Tab-separated table of C-alpha atoms in Angstrom:
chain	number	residue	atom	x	y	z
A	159	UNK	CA	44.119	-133.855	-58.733
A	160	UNK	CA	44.790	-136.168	-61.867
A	161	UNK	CA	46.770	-135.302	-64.693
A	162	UNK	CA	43.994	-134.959	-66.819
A	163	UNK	CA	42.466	-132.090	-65.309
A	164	UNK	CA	46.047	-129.944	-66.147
A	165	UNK	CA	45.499	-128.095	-69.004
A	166	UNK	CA	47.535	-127.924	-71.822
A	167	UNK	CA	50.667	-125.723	-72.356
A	168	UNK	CA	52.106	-124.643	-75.474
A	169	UNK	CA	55.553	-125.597	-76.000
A	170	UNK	CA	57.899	-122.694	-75.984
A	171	UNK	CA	61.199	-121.577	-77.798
A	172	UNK	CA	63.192	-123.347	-74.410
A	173	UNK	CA	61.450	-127.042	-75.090
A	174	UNK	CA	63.575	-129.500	-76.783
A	175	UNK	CA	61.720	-130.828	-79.861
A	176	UNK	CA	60.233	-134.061	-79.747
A	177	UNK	CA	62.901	-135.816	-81.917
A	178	UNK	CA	65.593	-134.160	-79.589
A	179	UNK	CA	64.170	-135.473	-76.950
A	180	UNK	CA	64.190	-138.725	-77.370
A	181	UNK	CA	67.766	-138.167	-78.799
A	182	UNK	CA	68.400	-136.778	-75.202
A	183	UNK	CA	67.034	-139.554	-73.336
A	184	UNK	CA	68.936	-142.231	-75.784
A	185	UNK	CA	72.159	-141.073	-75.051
A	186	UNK	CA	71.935	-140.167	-71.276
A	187	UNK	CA	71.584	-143.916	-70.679
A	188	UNK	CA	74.753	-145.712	-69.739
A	189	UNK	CA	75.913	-148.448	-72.469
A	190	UNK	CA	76.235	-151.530	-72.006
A	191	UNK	CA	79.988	-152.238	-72.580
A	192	UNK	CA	81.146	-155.410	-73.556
A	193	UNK	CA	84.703	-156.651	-71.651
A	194	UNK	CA	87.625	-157.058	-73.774
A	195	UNK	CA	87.547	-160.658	-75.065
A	196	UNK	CA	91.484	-161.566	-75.104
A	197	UNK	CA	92.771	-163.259	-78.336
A	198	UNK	CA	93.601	-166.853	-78.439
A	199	UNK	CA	97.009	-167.417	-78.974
A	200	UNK	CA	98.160	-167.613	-82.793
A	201	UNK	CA	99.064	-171.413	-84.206
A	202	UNK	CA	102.756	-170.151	-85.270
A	203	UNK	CA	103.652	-168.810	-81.664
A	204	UNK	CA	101.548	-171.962	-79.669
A	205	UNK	CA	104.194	-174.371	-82.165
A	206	UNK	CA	107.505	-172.011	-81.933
A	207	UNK	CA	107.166	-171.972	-77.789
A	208	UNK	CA	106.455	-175.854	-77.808
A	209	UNK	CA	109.381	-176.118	-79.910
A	210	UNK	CA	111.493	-174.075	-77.632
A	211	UNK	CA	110.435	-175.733	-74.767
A	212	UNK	CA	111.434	-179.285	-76.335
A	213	UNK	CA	114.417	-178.067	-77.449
A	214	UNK	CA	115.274	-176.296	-73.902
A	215	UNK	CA	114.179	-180.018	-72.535
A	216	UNK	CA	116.577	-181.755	-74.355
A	217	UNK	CA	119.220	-179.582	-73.540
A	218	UNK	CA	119.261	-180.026	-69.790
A	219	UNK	CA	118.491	-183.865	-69.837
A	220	UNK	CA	120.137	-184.852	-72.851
A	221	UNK	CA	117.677	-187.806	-73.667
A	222	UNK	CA	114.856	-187.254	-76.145
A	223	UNK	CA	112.568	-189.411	-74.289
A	224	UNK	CA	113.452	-187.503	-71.380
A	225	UNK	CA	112.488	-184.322	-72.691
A	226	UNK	CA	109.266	-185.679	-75.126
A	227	UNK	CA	107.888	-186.925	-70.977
A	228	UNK	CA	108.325	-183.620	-69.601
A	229	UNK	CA	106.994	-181.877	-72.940
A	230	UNK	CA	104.198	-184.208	-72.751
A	231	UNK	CA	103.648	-184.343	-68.860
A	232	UNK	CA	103.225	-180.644	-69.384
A	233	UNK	CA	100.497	-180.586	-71.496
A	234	UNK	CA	97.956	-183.471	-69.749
A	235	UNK	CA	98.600	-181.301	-66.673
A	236	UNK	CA	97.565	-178.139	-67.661
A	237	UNK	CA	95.280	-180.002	-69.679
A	238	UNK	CA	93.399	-181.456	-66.214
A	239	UNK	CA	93.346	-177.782	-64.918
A	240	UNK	CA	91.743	-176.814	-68.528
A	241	UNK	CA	89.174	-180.076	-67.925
A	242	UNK	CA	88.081	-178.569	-64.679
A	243	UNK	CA	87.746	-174.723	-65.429
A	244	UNK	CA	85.699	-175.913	-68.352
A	245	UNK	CA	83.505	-177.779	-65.649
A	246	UNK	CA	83.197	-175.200	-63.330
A	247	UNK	CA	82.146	-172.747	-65.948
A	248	UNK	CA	85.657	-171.068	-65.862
A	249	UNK	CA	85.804	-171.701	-69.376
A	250	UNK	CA	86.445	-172.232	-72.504
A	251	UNK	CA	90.005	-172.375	-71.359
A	252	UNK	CA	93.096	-172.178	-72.879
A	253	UNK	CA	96.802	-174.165	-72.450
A	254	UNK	CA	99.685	-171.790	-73.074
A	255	UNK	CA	103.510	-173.171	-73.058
A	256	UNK	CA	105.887	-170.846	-71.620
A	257	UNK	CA	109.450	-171.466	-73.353
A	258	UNK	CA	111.993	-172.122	-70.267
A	259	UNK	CA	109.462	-172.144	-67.502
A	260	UNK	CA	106.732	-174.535	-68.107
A	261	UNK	CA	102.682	-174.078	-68.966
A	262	UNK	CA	99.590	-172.254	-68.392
A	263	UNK	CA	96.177	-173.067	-68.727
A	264	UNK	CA	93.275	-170.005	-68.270
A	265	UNK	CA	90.207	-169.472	-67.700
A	266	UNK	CA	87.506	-166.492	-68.931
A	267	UNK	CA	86.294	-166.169	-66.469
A	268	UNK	CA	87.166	-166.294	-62.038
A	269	UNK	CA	86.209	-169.211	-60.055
A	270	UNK	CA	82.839	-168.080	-58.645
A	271	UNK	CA	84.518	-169.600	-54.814
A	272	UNK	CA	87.146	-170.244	-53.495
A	273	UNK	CA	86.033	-174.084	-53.082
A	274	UNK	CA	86.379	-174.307	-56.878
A	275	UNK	CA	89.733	-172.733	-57.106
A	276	UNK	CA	91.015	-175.301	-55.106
A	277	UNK	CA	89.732	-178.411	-57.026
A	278	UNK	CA	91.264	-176.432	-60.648
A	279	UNK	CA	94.823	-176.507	-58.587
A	280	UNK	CA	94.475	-179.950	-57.763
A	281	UNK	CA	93.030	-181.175	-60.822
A	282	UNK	CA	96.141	-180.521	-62.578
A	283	UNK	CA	98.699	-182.564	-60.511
A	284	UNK	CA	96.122	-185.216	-60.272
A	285	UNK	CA	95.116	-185.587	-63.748
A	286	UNK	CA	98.870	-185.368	-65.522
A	287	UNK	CA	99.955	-188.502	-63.618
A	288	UNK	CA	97.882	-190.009	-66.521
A	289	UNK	CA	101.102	-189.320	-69.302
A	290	UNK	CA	102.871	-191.561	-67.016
A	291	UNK	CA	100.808	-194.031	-68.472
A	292	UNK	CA	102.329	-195.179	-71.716
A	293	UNK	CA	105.890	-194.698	-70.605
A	294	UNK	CA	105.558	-197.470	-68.306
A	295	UNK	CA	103.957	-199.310	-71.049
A	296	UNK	CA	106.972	-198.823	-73.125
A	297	UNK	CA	109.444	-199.565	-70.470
A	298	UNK	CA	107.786	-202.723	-69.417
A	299	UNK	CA	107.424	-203.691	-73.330
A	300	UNK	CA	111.361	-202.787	-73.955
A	301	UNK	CA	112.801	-203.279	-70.595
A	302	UNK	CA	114.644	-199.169	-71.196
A	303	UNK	CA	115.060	-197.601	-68.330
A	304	UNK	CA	115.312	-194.466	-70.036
A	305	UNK	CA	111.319	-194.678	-70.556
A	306	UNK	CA	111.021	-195.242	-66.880
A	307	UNK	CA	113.274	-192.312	-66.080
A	308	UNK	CA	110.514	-190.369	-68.320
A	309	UNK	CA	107.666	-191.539	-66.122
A	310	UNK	CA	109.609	-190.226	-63.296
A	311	UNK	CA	110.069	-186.981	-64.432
A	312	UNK	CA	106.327	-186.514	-65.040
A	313	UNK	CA	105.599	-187.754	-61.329
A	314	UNK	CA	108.171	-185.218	-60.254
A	315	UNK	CA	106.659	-182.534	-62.405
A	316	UNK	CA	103.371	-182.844	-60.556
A	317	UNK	CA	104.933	-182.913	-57.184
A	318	UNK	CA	106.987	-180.310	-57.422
A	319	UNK	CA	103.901	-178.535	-58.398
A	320	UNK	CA	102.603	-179.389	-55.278
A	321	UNK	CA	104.812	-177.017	-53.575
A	322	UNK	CA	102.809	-174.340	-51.288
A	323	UNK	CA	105.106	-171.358	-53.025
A	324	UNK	CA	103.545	-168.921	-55.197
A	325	UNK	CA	102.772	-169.339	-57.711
A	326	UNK	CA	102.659	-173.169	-57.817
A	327	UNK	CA	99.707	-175.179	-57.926
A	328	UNK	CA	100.352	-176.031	-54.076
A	329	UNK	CA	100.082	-172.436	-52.615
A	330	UNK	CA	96.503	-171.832	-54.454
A	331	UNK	CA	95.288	-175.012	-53.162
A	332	UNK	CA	96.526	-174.663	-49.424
A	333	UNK	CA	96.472	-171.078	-49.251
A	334	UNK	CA	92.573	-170.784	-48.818
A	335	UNK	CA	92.840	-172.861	-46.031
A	336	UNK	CA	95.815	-171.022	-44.479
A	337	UNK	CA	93.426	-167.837	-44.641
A	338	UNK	CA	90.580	-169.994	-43.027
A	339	UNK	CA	92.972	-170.391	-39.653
A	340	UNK	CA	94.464	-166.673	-39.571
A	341	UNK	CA	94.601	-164.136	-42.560
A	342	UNK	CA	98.241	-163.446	-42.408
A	343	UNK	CA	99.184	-167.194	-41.705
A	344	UNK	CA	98.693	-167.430	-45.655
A	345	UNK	CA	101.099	-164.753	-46.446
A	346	UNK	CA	103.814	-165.888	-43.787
A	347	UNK	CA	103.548	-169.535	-44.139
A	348	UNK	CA	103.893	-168.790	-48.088
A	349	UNK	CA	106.464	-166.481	-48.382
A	350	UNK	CA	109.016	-168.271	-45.800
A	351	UNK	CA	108.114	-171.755	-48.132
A	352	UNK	CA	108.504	-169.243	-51.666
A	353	UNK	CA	112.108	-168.130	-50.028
A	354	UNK	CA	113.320	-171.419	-49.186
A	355	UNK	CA	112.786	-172.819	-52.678
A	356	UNK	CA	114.357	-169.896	-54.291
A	357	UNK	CA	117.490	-170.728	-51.633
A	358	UNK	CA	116.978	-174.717	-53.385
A	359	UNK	CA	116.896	-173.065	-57.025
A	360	UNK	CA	119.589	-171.324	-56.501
A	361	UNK	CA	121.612	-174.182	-54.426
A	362	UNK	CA	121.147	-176.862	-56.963
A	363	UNK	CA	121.705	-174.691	-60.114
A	364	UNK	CA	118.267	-174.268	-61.364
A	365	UNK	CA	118.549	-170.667	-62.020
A	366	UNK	CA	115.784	-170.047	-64.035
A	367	UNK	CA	113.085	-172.006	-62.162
A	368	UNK	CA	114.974	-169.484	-58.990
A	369	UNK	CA	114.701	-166.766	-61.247
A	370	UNK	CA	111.167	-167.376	-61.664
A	371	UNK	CA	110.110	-168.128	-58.125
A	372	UNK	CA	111.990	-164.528	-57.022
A	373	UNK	CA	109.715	-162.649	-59.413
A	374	UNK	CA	106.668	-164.003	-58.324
A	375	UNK	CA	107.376	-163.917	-54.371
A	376	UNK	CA	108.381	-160.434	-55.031
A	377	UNK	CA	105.147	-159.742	-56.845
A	378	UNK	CA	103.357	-161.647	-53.613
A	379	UNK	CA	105.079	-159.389	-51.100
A	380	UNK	CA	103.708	-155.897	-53.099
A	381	UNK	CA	100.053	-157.252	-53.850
A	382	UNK	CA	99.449	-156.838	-49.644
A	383	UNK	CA	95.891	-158.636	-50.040
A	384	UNK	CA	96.155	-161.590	-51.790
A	385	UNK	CA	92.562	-163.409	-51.217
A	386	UNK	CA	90.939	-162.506	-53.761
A	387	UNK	CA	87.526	-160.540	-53.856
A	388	UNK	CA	85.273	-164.119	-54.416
A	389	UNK	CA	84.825	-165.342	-50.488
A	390	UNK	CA	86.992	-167.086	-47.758
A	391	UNK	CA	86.486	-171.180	-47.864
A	392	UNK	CA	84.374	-172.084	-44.909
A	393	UNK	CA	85.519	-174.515	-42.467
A	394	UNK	CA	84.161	-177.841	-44.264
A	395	UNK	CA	85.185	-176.820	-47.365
A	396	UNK	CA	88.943	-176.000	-45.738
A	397	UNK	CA	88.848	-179.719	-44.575
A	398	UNK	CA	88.096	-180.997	-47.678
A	399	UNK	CA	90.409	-178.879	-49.525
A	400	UNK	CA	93.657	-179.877	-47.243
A	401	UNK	CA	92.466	-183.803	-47.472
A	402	UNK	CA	92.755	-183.343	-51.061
A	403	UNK	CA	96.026	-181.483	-51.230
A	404	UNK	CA	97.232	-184.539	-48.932
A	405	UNK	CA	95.963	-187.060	-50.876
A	406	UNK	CA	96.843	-185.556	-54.250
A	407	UNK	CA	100.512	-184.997	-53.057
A	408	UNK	CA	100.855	-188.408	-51.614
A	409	UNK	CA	99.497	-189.824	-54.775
A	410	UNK	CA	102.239	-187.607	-56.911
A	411	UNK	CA	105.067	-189.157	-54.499
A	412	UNK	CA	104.128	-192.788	-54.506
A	413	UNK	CA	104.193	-192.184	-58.030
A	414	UNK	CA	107.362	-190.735	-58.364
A	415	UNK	CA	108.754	-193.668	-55.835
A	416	UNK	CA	107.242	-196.457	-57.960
A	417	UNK	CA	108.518	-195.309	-60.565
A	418	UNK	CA	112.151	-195.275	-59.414
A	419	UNK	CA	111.578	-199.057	-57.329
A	420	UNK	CA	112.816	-200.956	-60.232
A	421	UNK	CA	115.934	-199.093	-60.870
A	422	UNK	CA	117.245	-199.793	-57.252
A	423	UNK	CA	115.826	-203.375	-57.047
A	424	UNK	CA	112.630	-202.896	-54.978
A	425	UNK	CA	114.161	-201.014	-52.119
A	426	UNK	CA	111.713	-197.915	-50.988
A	427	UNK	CA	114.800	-196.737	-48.874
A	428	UNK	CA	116.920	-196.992	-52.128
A	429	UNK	CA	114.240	-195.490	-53.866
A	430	UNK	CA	113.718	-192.348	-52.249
A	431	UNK	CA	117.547	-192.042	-51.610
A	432	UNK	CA	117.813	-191.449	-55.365
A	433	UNK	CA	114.558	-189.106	-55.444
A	434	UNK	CA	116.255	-186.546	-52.983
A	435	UNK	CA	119.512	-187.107	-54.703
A	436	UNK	CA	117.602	-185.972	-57.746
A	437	UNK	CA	116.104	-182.779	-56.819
A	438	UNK	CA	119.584	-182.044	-54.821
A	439	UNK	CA	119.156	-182.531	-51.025
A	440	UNK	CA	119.941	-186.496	-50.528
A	441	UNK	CA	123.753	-186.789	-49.357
């Protein structure tokens, strides 16, 4: 039987009228909500933090060129993670500095795989060996070591970046592929490396970078899962990702090395002797 051959009712007192009704059937479908688009961060609190990060710079090297390197490492670093979110349609991103602790650049929106995740951790260290750049210029124009001590600094900035400890650029870059062998081997592996550097922090009187590291191990050891909800790296993608960390890190070190070659006559053993004696574990 069609429709048609119903017949017609008359509406009674119970019906909702015909403008209620569509009234009724407006508002019982769900909105469409809009997420929270977080404000950029204001012009008078991005230049106070750079200021107090120059100014905290200066006071623990005591050299101005010293501290403009670092100041200036900082930014072409998170700059190169900002380059790649921005790539990977992550962005547009944003570069915060953090007074006392260093930068931050982030995203709108997740990686869409882990894959990508990897290559924003690694595009950071790789791309802020660029400020290293004009420092050797300078030094090679003036003959001051104290510029070359400045290109050092940014090489060590981006190595000790590469450091698999949460939440350093190292542990989001080789943590996928610790996950890829076990699950858990990511969380131990991690952790034990996040402890021993907060042991180094607190050995060689960097108390605030310790400080730092404690707080976000601790925050590690409550989050239980920390892969995030986007996929596990499969295994060609966990091969590539680990000969990139290599290759990144060992580009970040011969860096660092060549930078220090000239103050110790051309000797790689000399030179590296006065790397470790830098971050406090040469004799």
């Amino acid at each position: 039987m069609s429709n048609t051959d119903t017949p017609a009712r008359t509406p009674g007192p119970w019906d909702a009228k015909p403008d209620e009704a569509v009234v009724s059937e407006a508002t019982s479908q769900p909105a469409f909500v809009e997420e929270p688009v977080e404000k950029d961060q204001s012009l008078v609190w991005a230049l106070l933090s750079t200021a107090l990060m120059g100014g905290f710079l200066w006071f623990i090297t005591q050299s101005a060129i010293a501290a403009g390197a670092v100041l200036i490492g900082l930014f072409v670093h998170e700059a190169g993670h900002a380059l790649a979110m921005n790539k990977l349609g992550m962005g547009p991103a944003r570069i915060y500095i953090i007074p006392f602790l260093g930068g931050l650049a982030k995203g709108r929106r997740e990686p869409k795989s882990e894959w990508d995740g990897v290559l924003v951790s690694l595009a950071g260290p790789a791309f802020g060996l660029l400020a290293m750049i004009p420092f050797v210029g300078v030094w090679m124009a003036t003959g001051q070591g104290e510029w070359l001590m400045g290109a050092f600094f940014i090489a060590m900035l981006n190595l000790v970046n590469l450091v698999p400890a949460p939440p350093l650029d190292g542990s989001r870059a080789l943590g996928p592929v610790l996950t890829r062998v076990h699950p858990r081997l990511e969380q131990i592996v991690l952790l034990v490396i996040g402890v021993a550097v907060v042991w180094w922090g607190l050995s060689t009187g960097r108390f605030i970078l310790a400080a730092f590291l404690a707080l976000s191990v601790f925050s590690h050891l409550k989050r239980g899962v920390w892969r995030a909800a986007w996929g596990t790296l499969s295994w060609p993608e966990a091969g590539k990702s680990l000969a990139l960390y290599l290759l990144t890190l060992a580009l970040c070190a011969a860096a660092a090395l060549g930078a220090l070659l000239p103050m110790v006559e051309g000797d790689p053993a000399g030179a590296m002797r006065l790397g470790l004696n830098y971050l406090g574990v040469g004799r």
